[in-house]
Amino acid sequence: MSRSVILGGEIRARDAGGRTVYEWALALTSLLLALVIGFSGGDNLGTFFLAILVGVAGVAVSSPASIWGGRSPAGLLVERFYSFYRRRTGRNVFDPETPGTGTQPGAIPARAKKGIQDNAPVMVGDVRITEVPFSARDRATIFRQQAGGTSYYTIILEVQGAASGVQEEDFEDASHIGWGQVLARCARRTSPVSHVQSFARSVPSDITDHTQWLAAYISPDANDEVLRSYQDLCLEADARAEQHRSYVVLRFNSSVILSRMGTAHGGGLEGTYRAIVNEARAIMELAVSLNAITAFRPLDHSLVASLFAHCQDPYTYAIDDYAAAPIEKVWQCLDANASRHGVQVNGKGFTRVGYIPRDGFEVGELPVQALKHLVSGIYPPVIHSVSWINALEDSQQARVKARRHRTRDYAKKRERAKKGTISDGTDEVMLGASEQRALDLMPGQGHHGASWAAYLSYTVEREDQLESVATHLEAAASNAGVRHIEWLDLKQDLALAVVLPLGRGIRT
């Protein structure tokens, strides 16, 4: 029997009302201000009502609500203001030939060989890269990043999945089972891996080289009927064929575990890099042994440069165009002023980014193969990327959180029964999700916890194609159990970072 997975159910934020740290600060500040106003007014009735108004207004504008798309009015207002600020100051336009249009480089870590960010877009933050030996024949690129918080490290590996075609039903899901075991291994307390990003890139296949070779080497005496038949086949393949690349990004937060491993490998940044390489190699070899993937290879400087250049401007750079864009000049000209619905790259292509919210998946079971409809099989083919990132959590910590959620859901159910009220079904869905998670996380099941985020981007040649292709992709997403996609139109210039293999895109 085919295996399934439940992604829907968590359709409402839990814990702290879904507020961010800044929203909590606003709410507490408004309550404190209300207390100050109330006490300073003495017996004045007007001052008393003013204090109540300040407190209620502060809590209201800092509270996320479904009517605002799960955001708070204050958060949306700040987002719009920051978008307006970037437009007025020109920070939403990056020109690699003009110094000062992006972020300025920070302090270069000791022993860092090269920096990707001498003049980089605002979305990048402080990123430094180092090429280190991975095996006897391969070299790997390690990113040291700092984007608004503590620094962390990432390493990119290209992976090859199992071949498609006719397979036995049980064997078809073997790769998904194996990958689940790999994630469980990464989620252990003894593992330095904090996040795992799965990144897929799909582009229409270009058969120009093939047809040119045929024209040069085909026999003049070849049968015309055979040639016409093969020409029809090439045209059909050109209209439908896709090229796919899959990558895994392992993220290592600066932690005690990573520090100990680095010390065991000689200390300093060199020891940390060796620890990261050894851990990444062990994880990928485990994935191969569990049939989660069939092969892997690390990305060196040339592979990283071609991948990043292609993801920004696929019309200029092929995904294997290793010599076209050096690592020092990998960032392209990005202009978010050219369109409100996307970012124009090098003056000739537009990229749009969206994400799947927590209530974006259908409630209930989905086949583990469902998401392949987002990666392949889209007709006509579209240049697009799919990024799925997991923030891993040890099973014991996940069980504590799951028990707390389940207790709250049961308390709400009893309270409704006591009052005789009827809900709109949201509470029942949330209770079902917490019960399923508690069942999955039972001791001995082998499951660990994770928070996930899913992103999708696509690139078109003209601005007037953005909406039509978005509708096309949303229709394909519905086959993957995705109910809706939120397009990040107010911050497309910043959102581009989450659809690059940088290990970003989830707030922890």
Coordinates of C-alpha atoms in Angstrom, one line a residue:
M1 CA 0.0 0.0 0.0
S2 CA 1.3 3.5 -0.8
R3 CA 2.5 5.6 2.0
S4 CA 1.0 9.0 2.8
V5 CA 1.9 12.0 4.9
I6 CA -0.2 14.7 6.7
L7 CA 1.1 18.2 6.0
G8 CA -2.2 20.1 6.7
G9 CA -3.9 20.6 10.0
E10 CA -1.7 23.2 11.6
I11 CA -3.9 25.9 10.1
R12 CA -3.5 28.4 12.9
A13 CA -0.4 29.6 14.8
R14 CA 0.3 28.1 18.2
D15 CA 2.5 29.3 21.1
A16 CA 2.5 33.0 22.0
G17 CA -0.4 33.7 19.7
G18 CA 1.9 33.5 16.7
R19 CA 3.5 36.9 17.5
T20 CA 7.0 37.7 16.7
V21 CA 9.4 39.1 19.3
Y22 CA 8.8 42.6 18.0
E23 CA 5.0 42.2 18.1
W24 CA 5.2 41.0 21.7
A25 CA 7.4 44.0 22.5
L26 CA 4.7 46.3 21.0
A27 CA 1.9 44.6 22.9
L28 CA 3.8 44.8 26.3
T29 CA 4.9 48.3 25.7
S30 CA 1.3 49.4 25.0
L31 CA 0.1 47.7 28.2
L32 CA 2.8 49.3 30.2
L33 CA 2.0 52.7 28.7
A34 CA -1.7 52.1 29.5
L35 CA -0.8 51.4 33.1
V36 CA 1.3 54.6 33.4
I37 CA -1.5 56.7 31.9
G38 CA -4.1 55.1 34.1
F39 CA -2.1 55.6 37.4
S40 CA -1.0 59.2 36.4
G41 CA -4.6 60.3 35.8
G42 CA -5.8 59.5 39.3
D43 CA -9.7 59.6 39.4
N44 CA -10.0 61.2 36.0
L45 CA -12.5 59.2 34.0
G46 CA -11.2 60.4 30.7
T47 CA -7.7 59.4 31.5
F48 CA -9.0 55.9 32.5
F49 CA -10.7 55.4 29.2
L50 CA -7.7 56.7 27.3
A51 CA -5.5 54.1 29.1
I52 CA -8.0 51.3 28.2
L53 CA -7.9 52.6 24.6
V54 CA -4.1 52.6 24.4
G55 CA -3.8 49.1 25.9
V56 CA -6.5 47.5 23.7
A57 CA -5.2 49.2 20.5
G58 CA -1.7 48.1 21.2
V59 CA -2.7 44.5 21.7
A60 CA -5.1 44.5 18.7
V61 CA -2.6 45.9 16.2
S62 CA 0.1 43.4 17.3
S63 CA -2.2 40.4 17.1
P64 CA -1.9 38.2 14.0
A65 CA -5.3 37.3 12.5
S66 CA -6.6 35.2 9.7
I67 CA -8.3 38.2 8.1
W68 CA -4.8 39.7 7.6
G69 CA -3.4 36.5 6.2
G70 CA -2.0 35.3 9.6
R71 CA -0.1 38.6 10.0
S72 CA -0.7 41.5 12.4
P73 CA -1.7 45.0 11.3
A74 CA 1.5 46.4 12.8
G75 CA 3.6 43.8 11.0
L76 CA 1.9 44.6 7.6
L77 CA 2.3 48.4 8.2
V78 CA 6.0 48.0 9.0
E79 CA 6.4 45.8 5.9
R80 CA 4.8 48.4 3.7
F81 CA 6.9 51.1 5.2
Y82 CA 10.1 49.2 4.7
S83 CA 9.1 48.4 1.1
F84 CA 8.4 52.2 0.5
Y85 CA 11.8 53.0 2.2
R86 CA 13.7 50.6 0.0
R87 CA 12.0 52.1 -3.1
R88 CA 12.8 55.7 -2.1
T89 CA 16.4 55.0 -1.2
G90 CA 17.1 52.7 -4.1
R91 CA 18.0 49.7 -1.9
N92 CA 15.6 47.5 -3.9
V93 CA 17.8 47.9 -6.9
F94 CA 21.2 46.2 -7.0
D95 CA 23.8 46.9 -9.7
P96 CA 27.0 44.9 -9.3
E97 CA 28.9 47.5 -11.3
T98 CA 27.8 50.4 -9.0
P99 CA 29.4 50.3 -5.5
G100 CA 27.1 51.0 -2.6
T101 CA 23.9 49.6 -4.1
G102 CA 24.0 46.5 -1.8
T103 CA 25.2 45.6 1.6
Q104 CA 28.7 46.5 2.6
P105 CA 31.1 43.7 3.4
G106 CA 31.7 42.9 7.1
A107 CA 34.8 41.6 8.8
I108 CA 36.3 38.7 6.9
P109 CA 36.6 35.6 9.2
A110 CA 40.1 34.4 9.7
R111 CA 41.4 32.0 7.0
A112 CA 38.4 32.7 4.7
K113 CA 39.7 32.3 1.2
K114 CA 37.1 34.3 -0.9
G115 CA 34.0 36.3 -0.2
I116 CA 30.9 36.1 -2.3
Q117 CA 29.8 39.5 -0.9
D118 CA 32.2 42.3 -1.8
N119 CA 29.1 44.2 -3.1
A120 CA 26.0 42.0 -2.7
P121 CA 22.2 42.6 -2.6
V122 CA 20.5 43.5 0.7
M123 CA 18.9 40.1 0.9
V124 CA 22.3 38.3 1.1
G125 CA 23.6 39.8 4.3
D126 CA 27.2 38.9 5.3
V127 CA 28.2 35.7 3.4
R128 CA 31.8 34.4 3.2
I129 CA 32.8 31.2 1.4
T130 CA 35.7 28.8 1.6
E131 CA 36.7 26.0 -0.7
V132 CA 37.9 22.9 1.3
P133 CA 38.8 19.3 0.4
F134 CA 35.8 17.0 0.5
S135 CA 37.4 13.8 -0.7
A136 CA 40.5 12.6 -2.6
R137 CA 39.1 14.0 -5.9
D138 CA 36.3 16.5 -4.9
R139 CA 36.3 19.9 -3.2
A140 CA 33.4 21.5 -1.4
T141 CA 32.3 25.1 -0.8
I142 CA 31.3 26.1 2.8
F143 CA 29.3 29.2 3.3
R144 CA 29.7 31.2 6.6
Q145 CA 26.6 33.3 6.8
Q146 CA 25.2 36.0 9.1
A147 CA 21.8 37.4 8.2
G148 CA 20.5 39.3 11.1
G149 CA 21.5 36.9 13.8
T150 CA 24.3 34.5 14.9
S151 CA 26.5 33.1 12.2
Y152 CA 26.0 29.6 10.7
Y153 CA 27.5 27.4 8.1
T154 CA 26.0 25.7 5.0
I155 CA 27.3 23.2 2.5
I156 CA 25.6 22.4 -0.8
L157 CA 25.5 18.9 -2.3
E158 CA 24.0 17.9 -5.6
V159 CA 22.0 14.7 -5.3
Q160 CA 20.7 12.2 -7.8
G161 CA 17.4 10.5 -7.0
A162 CA 16.0 7.2 -8.2
A163 CA 15.1 6.8 -11.8
S164 CA 11.4 7.2 -12.7
G165 CA 9.5 4.6 -14.6
V166 CA 7.6 1.4 -13.8
Q167 CA 8.2 0.4 -10.2
E168 CA 6.6 -1.9 -7.7
E169 CA 4.2 0.1 -5.4
D170 CA 6.1 -0.6 -2.2
F171 CA 9.5 0.2 -3.7
E172 CA 8.3 3.5 -5.1
D173 CA 8.2 5.0 -1.7
A174 CA 11.5 3.5 -0.5
S175 CA 13.4 6.7 -1.2
H176 CA 11.0 8.7 0.9
I177 CA 11.3 6.3 3.8
G178 CA 15.1 6.4 3.5
W179 CA 15.1 10.2 3.5
G180 CA 13.0 10.3 6.6
Q181 CA 15.5 8.1 8.3
V182 CA 18.3 10.5 7.2
L183 CA 16.4 13.5 8.6
A184 CA 15.8 11.6 11.9
R185 CA 19.6 11.0 12.1
C186 CA 20.2 14.7 11.6
A187 CA 17.7 15.7 14.3
R188 CA 19.4 13.8 17.1
R189 CA 20.9 15.8 19.9
T190 CA 24.3 14.6 19.0
S191 CA 24.1 16.0 15.5
P192 CA 25.4 19.5 14.6
V193 CA 22.9 19.8 11.7
S194 CA 20.1 22.3 12.5
H195 CA 18.4 22.7 9.1
V196 CA 18.1 20.6 5.9
Q197 CA 17.0 22.3 2.7
S198 CA 15.9 20.4 -0.3
F199 CA 16.2 22.5 -3.4
A200 CA 15.0 21.5 -6.9
R201 CA 15.5 23.4 -10.1
S202 CA 13.6 22.7 -13.3
V203 CA 14.1 24.3 -16.7
P204 CA 12.8 23.4 -20.2
S205 CA 15.3 21.2 -22.0
D206 CA 17.2 22.8 -24.9
I207 CA 17.8 20.4 -27.8
T208 CA 19.6 22.9 -30.0
D209 CA 23.0 21.1 -29.7
H210 CA 21.3 17.8 -30.5
T211 CA 19.7 19.1 -33.7
Q212 CA 22.9 20.9 -34.8
W213 CA 24.8 17.6 -34.4
L214 CA 22.1 15.8 -36.5
A215 CA 22.3 18.4 -39.2
A216 CA 26.1 18.1 -39.4
Y217 CA 26.3 14.3 -39.3
I218 CA 23.1 13.0 -40.9
S219 CA 23.6 11.0 -44.0
P220 CA 22.4 12.7 -47.3
D221 CA 20.9 9.4 -48.3
A222 CA 18.7 9.1 -45.2
N223 CA 15.0 8.3 -45.8
D224 CA 12.8 11.5 -45.9
E225 CA 10.0 9.8 -44.1
V226 CA 12.3 8.7 -41.3
L227 CA 13.7 12.2 -41.1
R228 CA 10.2 13.8 -40.8
S229 CA 9.2 11.3 -38.2
Y230 CA 12.3 12.1 -36.1
Q231 CA 11.8 15.8 -36.6
D232 CA 8.3 15.5 -35.2
L233 CA 9.7 13.6 -32.2
C234 CA 12.3 16.3 -31.6
L235 CA 9.6 19.0 -31.7
E236 CA 7.4 17.1 -29.3
A237 CA 10.4 16.5 -26.9
D238 CA 11.3 20.2 -27.2
A239 CA 7.8 21.2 -26.1
R240 CA 7.6 18.9 -23.1
A241 CA 11.1 17.9 -22.0
E242 CA 12.5 19.3 -18.8
Q243 CA 15.9 19.3 -17.1
H244 CA 15.9 18.8 -13.4
R245 CA 18.6 19.3 -10.8
S246 CA 18.2 18.5 -7.1
Y247 CA 20.4 19.8 -4.2
V248 CA 20.6 19.3 -0.5
V249 CA 21.8 22.1 1.7
L250 CA 23.0 21.2 5.2
R251 CA 23.0 24.0 7.7
F252 CA 25.1 24.0 10.9
N253 CA 24.3 26.6 13.5
S254 CA 27.1 27.7 15.7
S255 CA 26.5 25.4 18.7
V256 CA 28.3 23.6 21.4
I257 CA 28.2 20.3 19.5
L258 CA 29.8 21.9 16.4
S259 CA 32.4 23.6 18.6
R260 CA 33.3 20.2 20.2
M261 CA 33.6 18.5 16.8
G262 CA 35.7 21.4 15.5
T263 CA 38.1 21.1 18.5
A264 CA 38.4 17.4 17.9
H265 CA 39.5 18.2 14.3
G266 CA 42.2 20.6 15.3
G267 CA 40.3 23.7 16.4
G268 CA 39.7 27.0 14.8
L269 CA 37.9 27.5 11.5
E270 CA 39.9 24.8 9.8
G271 CA 38.8 22.3 12.4
T272 CA 35.2 23.5 12.1
Y273 CA 35.3 23.1 8.3
R274 CA 36.7 19.6 8.6
A275 CA 34.0 18.7 11.1
I276 CA 31.3 20.0 8.7
V277 CA 32.8 18.1 5.7
N278 CA 33.0 14.8 7.7
E279 CA 29.4 15.2 8.9
A280 CA 28.1 16.0 5.5
R281 CA 29.9 13.1 3.9
A282 CA 28.6 10.7 6.6
I283 CA 25.0 11.9 6.1
M284 CA 25.1 11.6 2.3
E285 CA 26.7 8.2 2.5
L286 CA 23.9 7.1 4.8
A287 CA 21.3 8.5 2.3
V288 CA 22.9 6.4 -0.4
S289 CA 22.9 3.2 1.8
L290 CA 19.2 3.8 2.6
N291 CA 18.3 4.2 -1.0
A292 CA 17.1 7.8 -0.4
I293 CA 19.4 8.9 -3.2
T294 CA 21.6 7.1 -5.7
A295 CA 24.6 9.5 -5.8
F296 CA 25.9 12.8 -4.6
R297 CA 28.7 15.3 -5.2
P298 CA 29.7 18.5 -3.4
L299 CA 29.8 21.8 -5.2
D300 CA 33.1 23.6 -5.6
H301 CA 33.5 27.3 -6.5
S302 CA 32.8 26.8 -10.2
L303 CA 29.7 24.7 -9.6
V304 CA 28.4 27.2 -7.0
A305 CA 29.0 30.2 -9.3
S306 CA 27.2 28.6 -12.2
L307 CA 24.2 27.5 -10.0
F308 CA 23.7 30.9 -8.4
A309 CA 24.2 32.8 -11.7
H310 CA 21.7 30.5 -13.4
C311 CA 19.1 30.8 -10.6
Q312 CA 19.2 34.6 -11.1
D313 CA 19.4 34.8 -14.9
P314 CA 18.6 31.5 -16.6
Y315 CA 18.5 33.2 -20.0
T316 CA 22.2 34.1 -19.9
Y317 CA 23.7 31.4 -17.8
A318 CA 23.2 27.6 -18.2
I319 CA 23.1 25.6 -15.0
D320 CA 26.4 23.9 -16.1
D321 CA 28.0 27.1 -17.4
Y322 CA 31.0 26.8 -15.1
A323 CA 33.3 29.3 -16.7
A324 CA 30.7 32.1 -17.4
A325 CA 30.4 33.7 -14.0
P326 CA 33.3 33.8 -11.6
I327 CA 32.5 33.4 -7.9
E328 CA 33.5 37.0 -7.1
K329 CA 30.9 38.3 -9.6
V330 CA 28.1 35.9 -9.2
W331 CA 25.4 38.5 -8.3
Q332 CA 23.4 39.9 -11.2
C333 CA 21.7 43.2 -11.7
L334 CA 18.4 43.0 -9.7
D335 CA 15.7 45.6 -10.1
A336 CA 12.6 45.4 -8.0
N337 CA 11.3 48.8 -9.4
A338 CA 10.7 47.3 -12.8
S339 CA 7.6 45.4 -11.6
R340 CA 5.5 45.2 -8.4
H341 CA 5.1 41.5 -8.9
G342 CA 8.7 40.4 -9.5
V343 CA 12.3 41.2 -9.8
Q344 CA 13.8 42.1 -13.2
V345 CA 17.2 40.4 -13.7
N346 CA 19.8 42.0 -16.0
G347 CA 17.0 43.9 -17.8
K348 CA 15.4 40.9 -19.5
G349 CA 13.8 38.5 -17.2
F350 CA 11.4 38.6 -14.2
T351 CA 11.5 36.3 -11.2
R352 CA 8.5 36.0 -8.8
V353 CA 8.7 34.2 -5.4
G354 CA 5.8 32.8 -3.3
Y355 CA 5.4 30.5 -0.3
I356 CA 3.0 27.9 0.9
P357 CA 1.5 29.0 4.2
R358 CA 0.7 26.8 7.1
D359 CA -2.9 26.4 5.9
G360 CA -1.9 26.0 2.3
F361 CA -2.0 22.2 2.2
E362 CA -5.1 20.2 2.1
V363 CA -6.2 18.8 5.5
G364 CA -5.8 15.0 5.5
E365 CA -3.4 12.5 4.1
L366 CA -1.4 13.1 1.0
P367 CA 0.7 10.6 -1.0
V368 CA 4.4 11.1 -0.3
Q369 CA 4.9 11.5 -4.1
A370 CA 2.5 14.5 -4.2
L371 CA 5.1 17.2 -4.3
K372 CA 6.6 15.8 -7.5
H373 CA 3.8 17.6 -9.3
L374 CA 5.4 20.9 -8.3
V375 CA 8.8 19.9 -9.6
S376 CA 8.2 18.0 -12.8
G377 CA 5.4 17.3 -15.3
I378 CA 4.3 20.9 -15.7
Y379 CA 3.1 21.5 -19.3
P380 CA 4.2 23.7 -20.9
P381 CA 7.5 23.6 -19.0
V382 CA 8.3 26.6 -16.8
I383 CA 11.6 27.7 -15.4
H384 CA 11.1 27.4 -11.7
S385 CA 12.6 26.4 -8.4
V386 CA 11.1 24.6 -5.4
S387 CA 12.7 25.0 -1.9
W388 CA 11.7 23.0 1.1
I389 CA 13.5 23.6 4.4
N390 CA 13.2 21.8 7.7
A391 CA 14.3 23.1 11.0
L392 CA 15.0 19.9 12.9
E393 CA 14.1 19.2 16.5
D394 CA 15.1 16.3 18.8
S395 CA 12.3 13.9 19.5
Q396 CA 12.2 14.5 23.3
Q397 CA 11.9 18.3 22.8
A398 CA 9.2 17.7 20.1
R399 CA 7.2 15.4 22.5
V400 CA 7.2 18.1 25.1
K401 CA 5.8 20.7 22.6
A402 CA 3.3 18.2 21.2
R403 CA 2.0 17.3 24.6
R404 CA 1.5 21.0 25.4
H405 CA -0.4 21.6 22.2
R406 CA -2.5 18.5 22.7
T407 CA -3.4 19.6 26.2
R408 CA -4.5 23.0 25.0
D409 CA -6.6 21.6 22.2
Y410 CA -8.4 19.2 24.6
A411 CA -9.0 22.1 27.1
K412 CA -10.6 24.1 24.3
K413 CA -12.8 21.1 23.3
R414 CA -14.0 20.7 26.9
E415 CA -14.6 24.4 27.3
R416 CA -16.7 24.5 24.2
A417 CA -18.7 21.4 25.3
K418 CA -19.3 23.0 28.7
K419 CA -20.6 26.3 27.1
G420 CA -22.5 24.4 24.4
T421 CA -20.8 26.4 21.6
I422 CA -20.1 25.1 18.1
S423 CA -16.8 26.0 16.4
D424 CA -16.2 26.5 12.7
G425 CA -14.2 23.3 12.5
T426 CA -10.8 25.0 13.0
D427 CA -10.4 23.7 16.6
E428 CA -11.3 20.1 15.5
V429 CA -8.6 20.2 12.7
M430 CA -6.0 21.6 15.2
L431 CA -6.9 18.8 17.7
G432 CA -6.6 16.2 15.0
A433 CA -3.1 17.5 14.0
S434 CA -1.9 17.5 17.6
E435 CA -3.2 14.0 18.2
Q436 CA -1.4 12.7 15.0
R437 CA 1.8 14.4 16.0
A438 CA 1.6 12.9 19.5
L439 CA 1.1 9.5 17.9
D440 CA 4.0 9.9 15.6
L441 CA 6.4 11.1 18.3
M442 CA 5.7 8.2 20.7
P443 CA 8.9 6.7 22.1
G444 CA 10.3 4.0 19.9
Q445 CA 8.6 5.3 16.7
G446 CA 11.9 6.7 15.4
H447 CA 10.3 10.1 14.5
H448 CA 11.7 13.5 15.4
G449 CA 10.2 17.0 15.2
A450 CA 10.6 19.6 12.5
S451 CA 9.2 22.9 11.5
W452 CA 9.0 23.4 7.7
A453 CA 8.7 26.1 5.1
A454 CA 8.0 25.7 1.4
Y455 CA 8.8 28.2 -1.3
L456 CA 8.3 28.4 -5.1
S457 CA 9.8 30.8 -7.7
Y458 CA 9.4 31.1 -11.4
T459 CA 11.1 33.1 -14.1
V460 CA 9.5 34.5 -17.3
E461 CA 10.9 36.7 -20.1
R462 CA 8.2 39.4 -20.0
E463 CA 6.3 41.2 -17.2
D464 CA 2.9 40.4 -18.8
Q465 CA 3.6 36.7 -18.4
L466 CA 3.8 36.8 -14.6
E467 CA 0.1 36.5 -13.8
S468 CA -0.6 33.8 -16.5
V469 CA 2.3 31.6 -15.4
A470 CA 1.3 32.1 -11.7
T471 CA -2.1 30.7 -12.5
H472 CA -0.5 27.9 -14.5
L473 CA 1.7 26.9 -11.5
E474 CA -1.2 27.2 -9.0
A475 CA -3.1 24.7 -11.1
A476 CA -0.2 22.3 -11.0
A477 CA 0.2 22.9 -7.2
S478 CA -3.4 21.9 -6.7
N479 CA -2.4 18.4 -7.9
A480 CA 0.2 18.4 -5.1
G481 CA -2.5 19.1 -2.5
V482 CA -1.6 22.8 -2.3
R483 CA -4.7 24.9 -1.8
H484 CA -3.1 28.3 -2.3
I485 CA 0.3 30.1 -2.7
E486 CA 1.0 33.5 -1.2
W487 CA 3.1 35.6 -3.6
L488 CA 5.5 37.9 -1.8
D489 CA 4.9 40.9 -4.0
L490 CA 5.8 43.5 -1.4
K491 CA 9.3 42.1 -0.9
Q492 CA 10.3 40.2 -4.0
D493 CA 13.8 41.8 -3.8
L494 CA 14.3 40.2 -0.4
A495 CA 12.4 37.0 -1.0
L496 CA 14.9 35.9 -3.7
A497 CA 17.2 34.6 -1.0
V498 CA 14.8 31.9 0.1
V499 CA 14.8 30.3 -3.3
L500 CA 18.6 30.0 -3.5
P501 CA 20.5 27.1 -1.9
L502 CA 21.5 29.2 1.2
G503 CA 19.7 27.2 3.9
R504 CA 17.3 30.1 4.7
G505 CA 13.6 30.7 4.7
I506 CA 12.4 29.6 8.2
R507 CA 12.1 31.7 11.3
T508 CA 13.3 29.9 14.4

